[in-house]
Structure formats: structure tokens, C-alpha cells
């Protein structure tokens, strides 16, 4: 029997425009009535998820910023900060990579260092609480994640530069075609799933998870009923027990759990 369902958002549960159908909230309510826990695991910030899911906020767990922030019913359960000195050095590395735009994620808000209008349109759906700053020196809060964006896509070259320079200190995770996240080695979507499993004594065999990109691998590895979306990169398919058709996450949940 499934007791915990975890789903990625973009490319998985979200619609093409990044929003969510009314049907999503109906399914979450139905799961709650059956005492099946539902968790969102995403690279998006906590404030964004809380805004998007305010209709069912009391029913879900939020694993945000790729596991750096875990919340339930609006309350912070756990937050992991980066080594602040090294995080500031990562920002300087980002400035040296041509075409990179940066979002600096803190506990309650995120900061945009870019003045590119195209980038502002792109990040609107991911960062509900966002401030534009001229310099990282203007950011006084502790950092929990740094997100790099490249309009043409994150190349292996960019990924390798970051891993060679910072892979010993941070988790470097490609989280989308255009995004790479720099987070704590101690945090991941999988670590967030383990936290919930331990807190509620739920076995991996009683868990189901849906994902589509490389930041979902750790999460999929923590559950027995793992699903990767059919449009995911080929390399992702080896990390799941099942392949899910695009747009069919809710259908699978209804069929198996409701």
C-alpha cells in the first residue's frame, strides 16, 4: 500500500506553462482523505510552491530548492545553509562564465543579479519571492542555493567547470536544460524523502515518486515505485522502475491509489 507520494513539478506534474490544473488539487485532497501523504519535491523556492499550492497547503509537504528547505502547513521543518564564504566565491565563478545568469536563493526570498528582460520572464514562474539587486554584496542573508541559468542550455563544459572547481564542496546538479543548481552536499530531493520516511516510519516500498531530470535521481532512488517521464533524457530511464507518459501523473496516482 502506498503511504507517501512525491512528485517533481516542472516537466512532471506542472502544465506546459508551469501552472497546475484544478484536477491536481482535487487528487491531493482525495489522497489526504485516505491518509496518503503527498510531497512536492522541486528546485523551485518554497514561497513559489506555497503560492501555487495554497488551495491544498495544509495537505502537502514541500521539499523546495532541491531539498535545502522542507516545509509543512507553512511551517519550516528544516533548512540547510551553504558555506557562506565559499558560496560567495561560487558567485564570482559564475560571473566569469559567458552567458550565465544567476539567482541567489535564501530562506525567505531569492535575488536576481541579472538585468536581462528575457531572464526575468523565465524566472517568474519559479521564484515568487524575488528581488533584483545590482551586486551580490547587497545580499545580507545566508544563502541556501545558487542557481545558474544559460539561455542556450547548460553544456557539459559548464557543468565540468563547476564540478572541477566546486564539486568537492557542493552538490552540482543539472536540474533542467537551462539550469544547474549549486547546493549543499548534505541536501537533495532524496534527503528530503528520507527525512519524511524516517519521521513517519514509511518504508521505501510504500512510496511512489515521479521525476524527469537529473535532480530527481536521488529521490527516485529512495522509493520502490519510481517513475520517469517518457520525455526525460535517455540517461534518466535507468533510474526508474516505470516510464510515465507525459501528462499522465494524475492518472497513474488515481489508478494506483484512489
mmCIF file of C-alpha atoms in Angstrom:
data_model
loop_
_atom_site.group_PDB
_atom_site.id
_atom_site.type_symbol
_atom_site.label_atom_id
_atom_site.label_comp_id
_atom_site.label_asym_id
_atom_site.label_seq_id
_atom_site.Cartn_x
_atom_site.Cartn_y
_atom_site.Cartn_z
ATOM 1 C CA UNK A 1 0.000 0.000 0.000
ATOM 2 C CA UNK A 2 1.325 3.427 -0.948
ATOM 3 C CA UNK A 3 1.606 5.815 2.022
ATOM 4 C CA UNK A 4 3.731 8.598 0.518
ATOM 5 C CA UNK A 5 3.780 10.098 -2.995
ATOM 6 C CA UNK A 6 6.466 12.543 -4.070
ATOM 7 C CA UNK A 7 6.403 14.462 -7.331
ATOM 8 C CA UNK A 8 8.690 16.825 -9.162
ATOM 9 C CA UNK A 9 6.885 19.800 -10.729
ATOM 10 C CA UNK A 10 8.348 21.175 -13.957
ATOM 11 C CA UNK A 11 8.130 18.618 -16.733
ATOM 12 C CA UNK A 12 6.285 16.243 -14.429
ATOM 13 C CA UNK A 13 3.212 17.492 -12.549
ATOM 14 C CA UNK A 14 3.070 21.053 -13.901
ATOM 15 C CA UNK A 15 1.333 22.044 -17.112
ATOM 16 C CA UNK A 16 3.442 23.344 -20.001
ATOM 17 C CA UNK A 17 3.109 26.936 -18.787
ATOM 18 C CA UNK A 18 4.261 25.971 -15.296
ATOM 19 C CA UNK A 19 0.815 26.185 -13.703
ATOM 20 C CA UNK A 20 -1.328 23.424 -12.190
ATOM 21 C CA UNK A 21 -4.769 22.156 -13.052
ATOM 22 C CA UNK A 22 -7.738 22.183 -10.682
ATOM 23 C CA UNK A 23 -7.629 18.404 -11.045
ATOM 24 C CA UNK A 24 -4.226 18.355 -9.307
ATOM 25 C CA UNK A 25 -5.693 19.856 -6.163
ATOM 26 C CA UNK A 26 -8.695 17.526 -6.277
ATOM 27 C CA UNK A 27 -6.389 14.497 -6.378
ATOM 28 C CA UNK A 28 -4.303 15.839 -3.479
ATOM 29 C CA UNK A 29 -7.456 16.349 -1.388
ATOM 30 C CA UNK A 30 -8.577 12.800 -2.208
ATOM 31 C CA UNK A 31 -5.186 11.411 -1.153
ATOM 32 C CA UNK A 32 -5.351 13.342 2.107
ATOM 33 C CA UNK A 33 -8.741 11.810 2.898
ATOM 34 C CA UNK A 34 -7.147 8.373 2.505
ATOM 35 C CA UNK A 35 -4.229 9.357 4.780
ATOM 36 C CA UNK A 36 -1.766 9.167 1.891
ATOM 37 C CA UNK A 37 0.873 11.874 2.260
ATOM 38 C CA UNK A 38 1.774 13.971 -0.776
ATOM 39 C CA UNK A 39 5.048 15.858 -1.144
ATOM 40 C CA UNK A 40 6.231 18.267 -3.799
ATOM 41 C CA UNK A 41 9.975 17.991 -4.483
ATOM 42 C CA UNK A 42 11.289 20.781 -6.664
ATOM 43 C CA UNK A 43 14.077 23.167 -7.480
ATOM 44 C CA UNK A 44 11.548 25.981 -7.122
ATOM 45 C CA UNK A 45 11.657 28.058 -3.942
ATOM 46 C CA UNK A 46 9.327 27.347 -1.036
ATOM 47 C CA UNK A 47 7.431 30.623 -1.418
ATOM 48 C CA UNK A 48 6.603 29.768 -5.027
ATOM 49 C CA UNK A 49 5.258 26.325 -4.155
ATOM 50 C CA UNK A 50 3.203 27.734 -1.275
ATOM 51 C CA UNK A 51 1.660 30.279 -3.628
ATOM 52 C CA UNK A 52 0.974 27.723 -6.366
ATOM 53 C CA UNK A 53 -0.475 25.166 -3.943
ATOM 54 C CA UNK A 54 -2.238 27.466 -1.487
ATOM 55 C CA UNK A 55 -5.527 25.630 -2.128
ATOM 56 C CA UNK A 56 -4.036 22.448 -0.632
ATOM 57 C CA UNK A 57 -1.196 23.803 1.501
ATOM 58 C CA UNK A 58 -2.421 22.045 4.641
ATOM 59 C CA UNK A 59 -2.332 18.711 2.777
ATOM 60 C CA UNK A 60 1.180 18.705 1.342
ATOM 61 C CA UNK A 61 4.836 18.638 2.268
ATOM 62 C CA UNK A 62 7.168 20.978 0.405
ATOM 63 C CA UNK A 63 10.719 19.886 -0.429
ATOM 64 C CA UNK A 64 11.960 23.085 -2.070
ATOM 65 C CA UNK A 65 15.243 24.358 -3.521
ATOM 66 C CA UNK A 66 16.213 20.740 -4.249
ATOM 67 C CA UNK A 67 15.944 19.773 -0.592
ATOM 68 C CA UNK A 68 17.524 22.812 1.067
ATOM 69 C CA UNK A 69 14.121 23.804 2.506
ATOM 70 C CA UNK A 70 11.436 21.457 3.868
ATOM 71 C CA UNK A 71 8.061 22.880 4.977
ATOM 72 C CA UNK A 72 4.643 21.636 6.056
ATOM 73 C CA UNK A 73 1.483 23.700 6.582
ATOM 74 C CA UNK A 74 3.529 26.866 6.195
ATOM 75 C CA UNK A 75 5.997 25.879 8.912
ATOM 76 C CA UNK A 76 9.694 25.312 8.357
ATOM 77 C CA UNK A 77 10.728 21.735 9.188
ATOM 78 C CA UNK A 78 14.327 22.015 8.076
ATOM 79 C CA UNK A 79 16.709 24.323 6.219
ATOM 80 C CA UNK A 80 20.326 23.763 5.171
ATOM 81 C CA UNK A 81 22.702 26.637 4.501
ATOM 82 C CA UNK A 82 25.762 26.675 2.280
ATOM 83 C CA UNK A 83 29.257 27.508 3.453
ATOM 84 C CA UNK A 84 28.782 31.240 3.062
ATOM 85 C CA UNK A 85 32.364 32.165 2.220
ATOM 86 C CA UNK A 86 32.608 29.516 -0.489
ATOM 87 C CA UNK A 87 29.110 30.373 -1.765
ATOM 88 C CA UNK A 88 30.289 33.931 -2.412
ATOM 89 C CA UNK A 89 33.259 32.521 -4.312
ATOM 90 C CA UNK A 90 30.888 30.411 -6.448
ATOM 91 C CA UNK A 91 29.078 33.617 -7.399
ATOM 92 C CA UNK A 92 32.383 35.038 -8.613
ATOM 93 C CA UNK A 93 32.941 31.869 -10.666
ATOM 94 C CA UNK A 94 29.521 32.350 -12.265
ATOM 95 C CA UNK A 95 30.405 35.886 -13.283
ATOM 96 C CA UNK A 96 33.336 34.523 -15.280
ATOM 97 C CA UNK A 97 31.232 32.089 -17.361
ATOM 98 C CA UNK A 98 29.902 33.744 -20.510
ATOM 99 C CA UNK A 99 26.119 33.806 -20.760
ATOM 100 C CA UNK A 100 25.433 32.739 -17.178
ATOM 101 C CA UNK A 101 22.617 34.408 -15.252
ATOM 102 C CA UNK A 102 22.357 33.833 -11.508
ATOM 103 C CA UNK A 103 19.691 33.509 -8.856
ATOM 104 C CA UNK A 104 20.901 33.571 -5.252
ATOM 105 C CA UNK A 105 18.445 31.683 -3.048
ATOM 106 C CA UNK A 106 17.987 32.498 0.621
ATOM 107 C CA UNK A 107 15.472 31.144 3.107
ATOM 108 C CA UNK A 108 12.678 33.657 2.586
ATOM 109 C CA UNK A 109 13.476 35.211 -0.769
ATOM 110 C CA UNK A 110 15.736 34.950 -3.806
ATOM 111 C CA UNK A 111 17.869 37.577 -5.506
ATOM 112 C CA UNK A 112 18.314 38.196 -9.227
ATOM 113 C CA UNK A 113 21.683 39.553 -10.333
ATOM 114 C CA UNK A 114 20.641 39.848 -13.999
ATOM 115 C CA UNK A 115 19.143 42.790 -15.878
ATOM 116 C CA UNK A 116 18.204 40.653 -18.894
ATOM 117 C CA UNK A 117 14.424 41.034 -19.528
ATOM 118 C CA UNK A 118 14.305 37.565 -21.123
ATOM 119 C CA UNK A 119 15.668 36.065 -17.930
ATOM 120 C CA UNK A 120 13.137 37.915 -15.783
ATOM 121 C CA UNK A 121 10.322 36.349 -17.816
ATOM 122 C CA UNK A 122 11.880 32.902 -17.429
ATOM 123 C CA UNK A 123 12.274 33.041 -13.656
ATOM 124 C CA UNK A 124 8.853 34.487 -12.836
ATOM 125 C CA UNK A 125 7.238 31.029 -12.608
ATOM 126 C CA UNK A 126 9.988 29.637 -10.366
ATOM 127 C CA UNK A 127 10.567 32.488 -7.911
ATOM 128 C CA UNK A 128 7.515 34.090 -6.330
ATOM 129 C CA UNK A 129 9.539 35.968 -3.730
ATOM 130 C CA UNK A 130 12.277 37.701 -5.727
ATOM 131 C CA UNK A 131 14.274 40.898 -5.528
ATOM 132 C CA UNK A 132 16.570 42.424 -8.131
ATOM 133 C CA UNK A 133 19.974 43.549 -6.845
ATOM 134 C CA UNK A 134 22.904 45.258 -8.517
ATOM 135 C CA UNK A 135 25.551 43.296 -6.642
ATOM 136 C CA UNK A 136 25.830 40.172 -4.508
ATOM 137 C CA UNK A 137 27.229 42.491 -1.828
ATOM 138 C CA UNK A 138 23.656 43.755 -1.407
ATOM 139 C CA UNK A 139 22.579 40.281 -0.218
ATOM 140 C CA UNK A 140 22.934 40.141 3.568
ATOM 141 C CA UNK A 141 21.072 36.879 4.244
ATOM 142 C CA UNK A 142 22.629 33.429 4.361
ATOM 143 C CA UNK A 143 22.488 31.505 1.068
ATOM 144 C CA UNK A 144 20.850 28.071 0.758
ATOM 145 C CA UNK A 145 21.264 27.519 -3.018
ATOM 146 C CA UNK A 146 22.706 29.180 -6.115
ATOM 147 C CA UNK A 147 21.002 28.616 -9.466
ATOM 148 C CA UNK A 148 22.832 29.228 -12.764
ATOM 149 C CA UNK A 149 20.856 29.725 -15.976
ATOM 150 C CA UNK A 150 22.103 29.767 -19.579
ATOM 151 C CA UNK A 151 19.711 30.664 -22.379
ATOM 152 C CA UNK A 152 21.382 28.289 -24.863
ATOM 153 C CA UNK A 153 21.475 25.413 -22.372
ATOM 154 C CA UNK A 154 23.828 24.108 -19.717
ATOM 155 C CA UNK A 155 26.637 22.420 -21.635
ATOM 156 C CA UNK A 156 28.880 19.632 -20.383
ATOM 157 C CA UNK A 157 31.686 22.191 -20.455
ATOM 158 C CA UNK A 158 29.853 24.466 -17.999
ATOM 159 C CA UNK A 159 28.927 21.517 -15.794
ATOM 160 C CA UNK A 160 32.516 20.249 -15.782
ATOM 161 C CA UNK A 161 33.954 23.681 -14.932
ATOM 162 C CA UNK A 162 31.688 23.881 -11.893
ATOM 163 C CA UNK A 163 32.325 20.301 -10.792
ATOM 164 C CA UNK A 164 36.101 20.601 -11.176
ATOM 165 C CA UNK A 165 36.216 23.804 -9.164
ATOM 166 C CA UNK A 166 33.446 23.223 -6.636
ATOM 167 C CA UNK A 167 32.387 19.570 -6.772
ATOM 168 C CA UNK A 168 34.341 18.762 -3.614
ATOM 169 C CA UNK A 169 32.401 21.352 -1.626
ATOM 170 C CA UNK A 170 28.934 21.458 -3.182
ATOM 171 C CA UNK A 171 26.404 19.292 -4.975
ATOM 172 C CA UNK A 172 26.399 20.404 -8.630
ATOM 173 C CA UNK A 173 23.141 19.247 -10.209
ATOM 174 C CA UNK A 174 21.789 19.881 -13.705
ATOM 175 C CA UNK A 175 18.101 20.456 -12.937
ATOM 176 C CA UNK A 176 16.843 21.351 -16.411
ATOM 177 C CA UNK A 177 18.054 22.012 -19.938
ATOM 178 C CA UNK A 178 18.976 25.579 -18.999
ATOM 179 C CA UNK A 179 19.619 25.246 -15.253
ATOM 180 C CA UNK A 180 22.321 23.955 -12.946
ATOM 181 C CA UNK A 181 21.963 24.204 -9.164
ATOM 182 C CA UNK A 182 24.724 24.531 -6.589
ATOM 183 C CA UNK A 183 23.589 23.215 -3.220
ATOM 184 C CA UNK A 184 24.834 21.601 -0.041
ATOM 185 C CA UNK A 185 26.296 18.104 -0.371
ATOM 186 C CA UNK A 186 24.053 17.141 2.561
ATOM 187 C CA UNK A 187 20.842 18.125 0.795
ATOM 188 C CA UNK A 188 18.926 16.715 -2.151
ATOM 189 C CA UNK A 189 15.397 15.737 -3.030
ATOM 190 C CA UNK A 190 16.346 12.243 -1.881
ATOM 191 C CA UNK A 191 17.458 13.514 1.520
ATOM 192 C CA UNK A 192 14.093 15.248 1.859
ATOM 193 C CA UNK A 193 12.298 11.996 1.046
ATOM 194 C CA UNK A 194 14.398 10.099 3.616
ATOM 195 C CA UNK A 195 13.506 12.711 6.216
ATOM 196 C CA UNK A 196 9.785 12.113 5.671
ATOM 197 C CA UNK A 197 10.223 8.339 5.576
ATOM 198 C CA UNK A 198 12.026 8.370 8.906
ATOM 199 C CA UNK A 199 9.694 10.884 10.520
ATOM 200 C CA UNK A 200 6.595 8.837 9.675
ATOM 201 C CA UNK A 201 8.206 5.368 9.616
ATOM 202 C CA UNK A 202 7.319 4.795 5.966
ATOM 203 C CA UNK A 203 9.161 2.088 4.065
ATOM 204 C CA UNK A 204 10.541 2.775 0.532
ATOM 205 C CA UNK A 205 8.198 0.027 -0.734
ATOM 206 C CA UNK A 206 5.291 2.214 0.442
ATOM 207 C CA UNK A 207 6.468 5.224 -1.581
ATOM 208 C CA UNK A 208 5.888 6.405 -5.142
ATOM 209 C CA UNK A 209 7.844 9.163 -6.891
ATOM 210 C CA UNK A 210 7.732 10.951 -10.251
ATOM 211 C CA UNK A 211 10.577 12.853 -11.895
ATOM 212 C CA UNK A 212 12.108 13.821 -15.210
ATOM 213 C CA UNK A 213 15.553 15.328 -14.720
ATOM 214 C CA UNK A 214 18.869 14.674 -13.014
ATOM 215 C CA UNK A 215 17.995 16.480 -9.782
ATOM 216 C CA UNK A 216 15.291 13.810 -9.369
ATOM 217 C CA UNK A 217 17.689 10.832 -9.338
ATOM 218 C CA UNK A 218 18.300 10.894 -5.569
ATOM 219 C CA UNK A 219 14.538 10.995 -4.944
ATOM 220 C CA UNK A 220 13.786 8.127 -7.316
ATOM 221 C CA UNK A 221 16.470 6.025 -5.638
ATOM 222 C CA UNK A 222 14.668 6.328 -2.281
ATOM 223 C CA UNK A 223 11.395 4.712 -3.386
ATOM 224 C CA UNK A 224 10.403 1.366 -4.830
ATOM 225 C CA UNK A 225 7.671 2.678 -7.141
ATOM 226 C CA UNK A 226 9.704 5.139 -9.199
ATOM 227 C CA UNK A 227 8.509 6.776 -12.410
ATOM 228 C CA UNK A 228 10.466 8.757 -15.009
ATOM 229 C CA UNK A 229 8.577 10.726 -17.627
ATOM 230 C CA UNK A 230 8.865 9.459 -21.198
ATOM 231 C CA UNK A 231 10.272 12.794 -22.432
ATOM 232 C CA UNK A 232 13.148 12.673 -19.906
ATOM 233 C CA UNK A 233 16.761 12.386 -21.105
ATOM 234 C CA UNK A 234 17.654 8.824 -22.072
ATOM 235 C CA UNK A 235 20.153 8.588 -19.216
ATOM 236 C CA UNK A 236 17.328 9.117 -16.723
ATOM 237 C CA UNK A 237 15.408 5.996 -17.759
ATOM 238 C CA UNK A 238 17.797 3.681 -15.892
ATOM 239 C CA UNK A 239 16.858 5.312 -12.588
ATOM 240 C CA UNK A 240 13.191 4.299 -12.565
ATOM 241 C CA UNK A 241 11.105 1.168 -12.344
ATOM 242 C CA UNK A 242 8.404 2.622 -14.622
ATOM 243 C CA UNK A 243 8.110 5.076 -17.517
ATOM 244 C CA UNK A 244 5.183 7.508 -17.317
ATOM 245 C CA UNK A 245 3.574 9.127 -20.341
ATOM 246 C CA UNK A 246 3.719 12.912 -20.411
ATOM 247 C CA UNK A 247 0.767 14.467 -18.629
ATOM 248 C CA UNK A 248 -0.334 11.186 -17.034
ATOM 249 C CA UNK A 249 0.963 11.569 -13.456
ATOM 250 C CA UNK A 250 -2.503 12.192 -12.019
ATOM 251 C CA UNK A 251 -3.959 9.243 -13.964
ATOM 252 C CA UNK A 252 -1.317 6.919 -12.503
ATOM 253 C CA UNK A 253 -1.954 8.179 -8.975
ATOM 254 C CA UNK A 254 -5.703 7.710 -9.342
ATOM 255 C CA UNK A 255 -5.317 4.232 -10.807
ATOM 256 C CA UNK A 256 -2.933 3.001 -8.134
ATOM 257 C CA UNK A 257 -4.035 4.873 -5.008
ATOM 258 C CA UNK A 258 -7.614 6.161 -5.286
#
